[in-house]
């Protein structure tokens, strides 16, 4: 994020994680795992907003 902010204004920067939420019959995801991933994503967003505004 810090390296990207040297070139892109924060208002134009969008982070898109490769979260692995693509469930299938080969790779099913259980509810608890999905919840923890979403919680981590929210925590990261909160941290970045606190740090960079």
CSV table of N, CA and C in Angstrom, one decimal:
chain,number,residue,atom,x,y,z
A,1,UNK,N,0.8,-1.2,0.0
A,1,UNK,CA,0.0,0.0,0.0
A,1,UNK,C,0.9,1.3,0.0
A,2,UNK,N,1.9,1.3,0.8
A,2,UNK,CA,2.7,2.4,0.9
A,2,UNK,C,3.4,2.7,-0.4
A,3,UNK,N,3.9,1.7,-1.1
A,3,UNK,CA,4.6,1.9,-2.4
A,3,UNK,C,3.6,2.4,-3.4
A,4,UNK,N,2.4,1.9,-3.4
A,4,UNK,CA,1.4,2.3,-4.4
A,4,UNK,C,1.0,3.8,-4.1
A,5,UNK,N,0.9,4.2,-2.9
A,5,UNK,CA,0.6,5.6,-2.5
A,5,UNK,C,1.6,6.6,-3.0
A,6,UNK,N,2.8,6.1,-3.4
A,6,UNK,CA,3.8,7.0,-3.9
A,6,UNK,C,3.4,7.5,-5.3
A,7,UNK,N,2.6,6.7,-6.0
A,7,UNK,CA,2.2,6.9,-7.4
A,7,UNK,C,0.7,7.2,-7.6
A,8,UNK,N,-0.1,6.7,-6.7
A,8,UNK,CA,-1.6,6.8,-6.9
A,8,UNK,C,-2.2,7.5,-5.7
A,9,UNK,N,-3.0,8.6,-5.9
A,9,UNK,CA,-3.7,9.2,-4.7
A,9,UNK,C,-4.6,8.2,-4.0
A,10,UNK,N,-4.7,8.3,-2.7
A,10,UNK,CA,-5.5,7.4,-1.9
A,10,UNK,C,-6.9,7.3,-2.4
A,11,UNK,N,-7.4,8.4,-2.9
A,11,UNK,CA,-8.8,8.4,-3.4
A,11,UNK,C,-9.0,7.5,-4.6
A,12,UNK,N,-8.0,7.2,-5.3
A,12,UNK,CA,-8.1,6.4,-6.5
A,12,UNK,C,-7.5,5.0,-6.3
A,13,UNK,N,-7.1,4.7,-5.2
A,13,UNK,CA,-6.5,3.4,-4.9
A,13,UNK,C,-7.6,2.4,-4.3
A,14,UNK,N,-7.6,1.3,-4.9
A,14,UNK,CA,-8.6,0.3,-4.5
A,14,UNK,C,-7.9,-1.0,-4.3
A,15,UNK,N,-8.0,-1.7,-3.2
A,15,UNK,CA,-7.4,-2.9,-2.9
A,15,UNK,C,-8.4,-4.1,-3.2
A,16,UNK,N,-7.9,-5.1,-3.9
A,16,UNK,CA,-8.8,-6.2,-4.2
A,16,UNK,C,-8.0,-7.5,-3.8
A,17,UNK,N,-8.4,-8.1,-2.7
A,17,UNK,CA,-7.6,-9.3,-2.3
A,17,UNK,C,-8.0,-10.5,-3.1
A,18,UNK,N,-7.1,-11.4,-3.3
A,18,UNK,CA,-7.5,-12.7,-3.8
A,18,UNK,C,-7.9,-13.6,-2.7
A,19,UNK,N,-9.2,-13.4,-2.3
A,19,UNK,CA,-9.7,-13.9,-1.1
A,19,UNK,C,-10.0,-15.4,-1.1
A,20,UNK,N,-10.2,-16.0,-2.2
A,20,UNK,CA,-10.5,-17.4,-2.3
A,20,UNK,C,-12.0,-17.8,-1.9
A,21,UNK,N,-12.9,-16.9,-2.1
A,21,UNK,CA,-14.3,-17.1,-1.8
A,21,UNK,C,-15.1,-17.8,-2.9
A,22,UNK,N,-14.4,-18.4,-3.8
A,22,UNK,CA,-15.0,-19.1,-4.9
A,22,UNK,C,-15.3,-20.5,-4.6
A,23,UNK,N,-16.5,-20.8,-3.9
A,23,UNK,CA,-16.7,-22.2,-3.5
A,23,UNK,C,-17.1,-23.0,-4.7
A,24,UNK,N,-16.8,-24.3,-4.6
A,24,UNK,CA,-17.2,-25.2,-5.6
A,24,UNK,C,-17.4,-26.6,-4.9
A,25,UNK,N,-17.8,-27.6,-5.6
A,25,UNK,CA,-18.0,-28.9,-5.1
A,25,UNK,C,-16.6,-29.5,-4.8
A,26,UNK,N,-15.6,-29.0,-5.5
A,26,UNK,CA,-14.2,-29.5,-5.3
A,26,UNK,C,-13.6,-28.9,-4.1
A,27,UNK,N,-13.9,-27.6,-3.9
A,27,UNK,CA,-13.3,-26.9,-2.8
A,27,UNK,C,-14.3,-26.1,-2.0
A,28,UNK,N,-15.2,-26.8,-1.2
A,28,UNK,CA,-16.2,-26.1,-0.5
A,28,UNK,C,-15.6,-25.3,0.7
A,29,UNK,N,-16.2,-24.2,1.0
A,29,UNK,CA,-15.8,-23.3,2.1
A,29,UNK,C,-16.8,-23.4,3.2
A,30,UNK,N,-16.4,-23.6,4.4
A,30,UNK,CA,-17.4,-23.6,5.5
A,30,UNK,C,-17.6,-22.2,6.0
A,31,UNK,N,-18.7,-22.1,6.7
A,31,UNK,CA,-19.2,-20.8,7.2
A,31,UNK,C,-18.1,-20.1,8.1
A,32,UNK,N,-17.5,-20.9,9.0
A,32,UNK,CA,-16.6,-20.3,10.0
A,32,UNK,C,-15.3,-19.7,9.2
A,33,UNK,N,-14.9,-20.4,8.2
A,33,UNK,CA,-13.7,-20.0,7.4
A,33,UNK,C,-14.1,-18.7,6.7
A,34,UNK,N,-15.2,-18.6,6.1
A,34,UNK,CA,-15.7,-17.4,5.4
A,34,UNK,C,-15.8,-16.3,6.3
A,35,UNK,N,-16.3,-16.5,7.5
A,35,UNK,CA,-16.5,-15.4,8.5
A,35,UNK,C,-15.1,-14.9,8.9
A,36,UNK,N,-14.2,-15.8,9.2
A,36,UNK,CA,-12.8,-15.3,9.6
A,36,UNK,C,-12.1,-14.5,8.5
A,37,UNK,N,-12.3,-14.9,7.2
A,37,UNK,CA,-11.7,-14.2,6.1
A,37,UNK,C,-12.4,-12.8,6.0
A,38,UNK,N,-13.7,-12.7,6.1
A,38,UNK,CA,-14.3,-11.4,6.1
A,38,UNK,C,-13.9,-10.5,7.3
A,39,UNK,N,-13.8,-11.1,8.4
A,39,UNK,CA,-13.4,-10.3,9.6
A,39,UNK,C,-12.0,-9.8,9.4
A,40,UNK,N,-11.1,-10.6,8.9
A,40,UNK,CA,-9.7,-10.1,8.6
A,40,UNK,C,-9.7,-9.0,7.6
A,41,UNK,N,-10.5,-9.1,6.5
A,41,UNK,CA,-10.6,-8.1,5.5
A,41,UNK,C,-11.1,-6.8,6.1
A,42,UNK,N,-12.1,-6.8,7.0
A,42,UNK,CA,-12.6,-5.7,7.7
A,42,UNK,C,-11.6,-5.0,8.6
A,43,UNK,N,-10.8,-5.9,9.3
A,43,UNK,CA,-9.7,-5.3,10.2
A,43,UNK,C,-8.7,-4.6,9.4
A,44,UNK,N,-8.3,-5.2,8.2
A,44,UNK,CA,-7.3,-4.6,7.4
A,44,UNK,C,-7.8,-3.2,6.8
A,45,UNK,N,-9.0,-3.2,6.4
A,45,UNK,CA,-9.6,-1.9,5.9
A,45,UNK,C,-9.6,-0.9,7.0
A,46,UNK,N,-10.0,-1.3,8.2
A,46,UNK,CA,-10.0,-0.3,9.4
A,46,UNK,C,-8.6,0.2,9.7
A,47,UNK,N,-7.6,-0.7,9.6
A,47,UNK,CA,-6.2,-0.3,9.9
A,47,UNK,C,-5.7,0.7,8.8
A,48,UNK,N,-6.0,0.5,7.6
A,48,UNK,CA,-5.6,1.4,6.5
A,48,UNK,C,-6.3,2.7,6.6
A,49,UNK,N,-7.6,2.7,7.0
A,49,UNK,CA,-8.3,4.0,7.1
A,49,UNK,C,-7.7,4.8,8.3
A,50,UNK,N,-7.4,4.1,9.4
A,50,UNK,CA,-6.8,4.9,10.5
A,50,UNK,C,-5.4,5.4,10.1
A,51,UNK,N,-4.6,4.7,9.4
A,51,UNK,CA,-3.3,5.1,9.1
A,51,UNK,C,-3.2,6.1,8.0
A,52,UNK,N,-4.1,6.0,7.0
A,52,UNK,CA,-4.0,6.9,5.8
A,52,UNK,C,-5.2,7.8,5.6
A,53,UNK,N,-6.2,7.7,6.4
A,53,UNK,CA,-7.3,8.6,6.4
A,53,UNK,C,-8.3,8.3,5.3
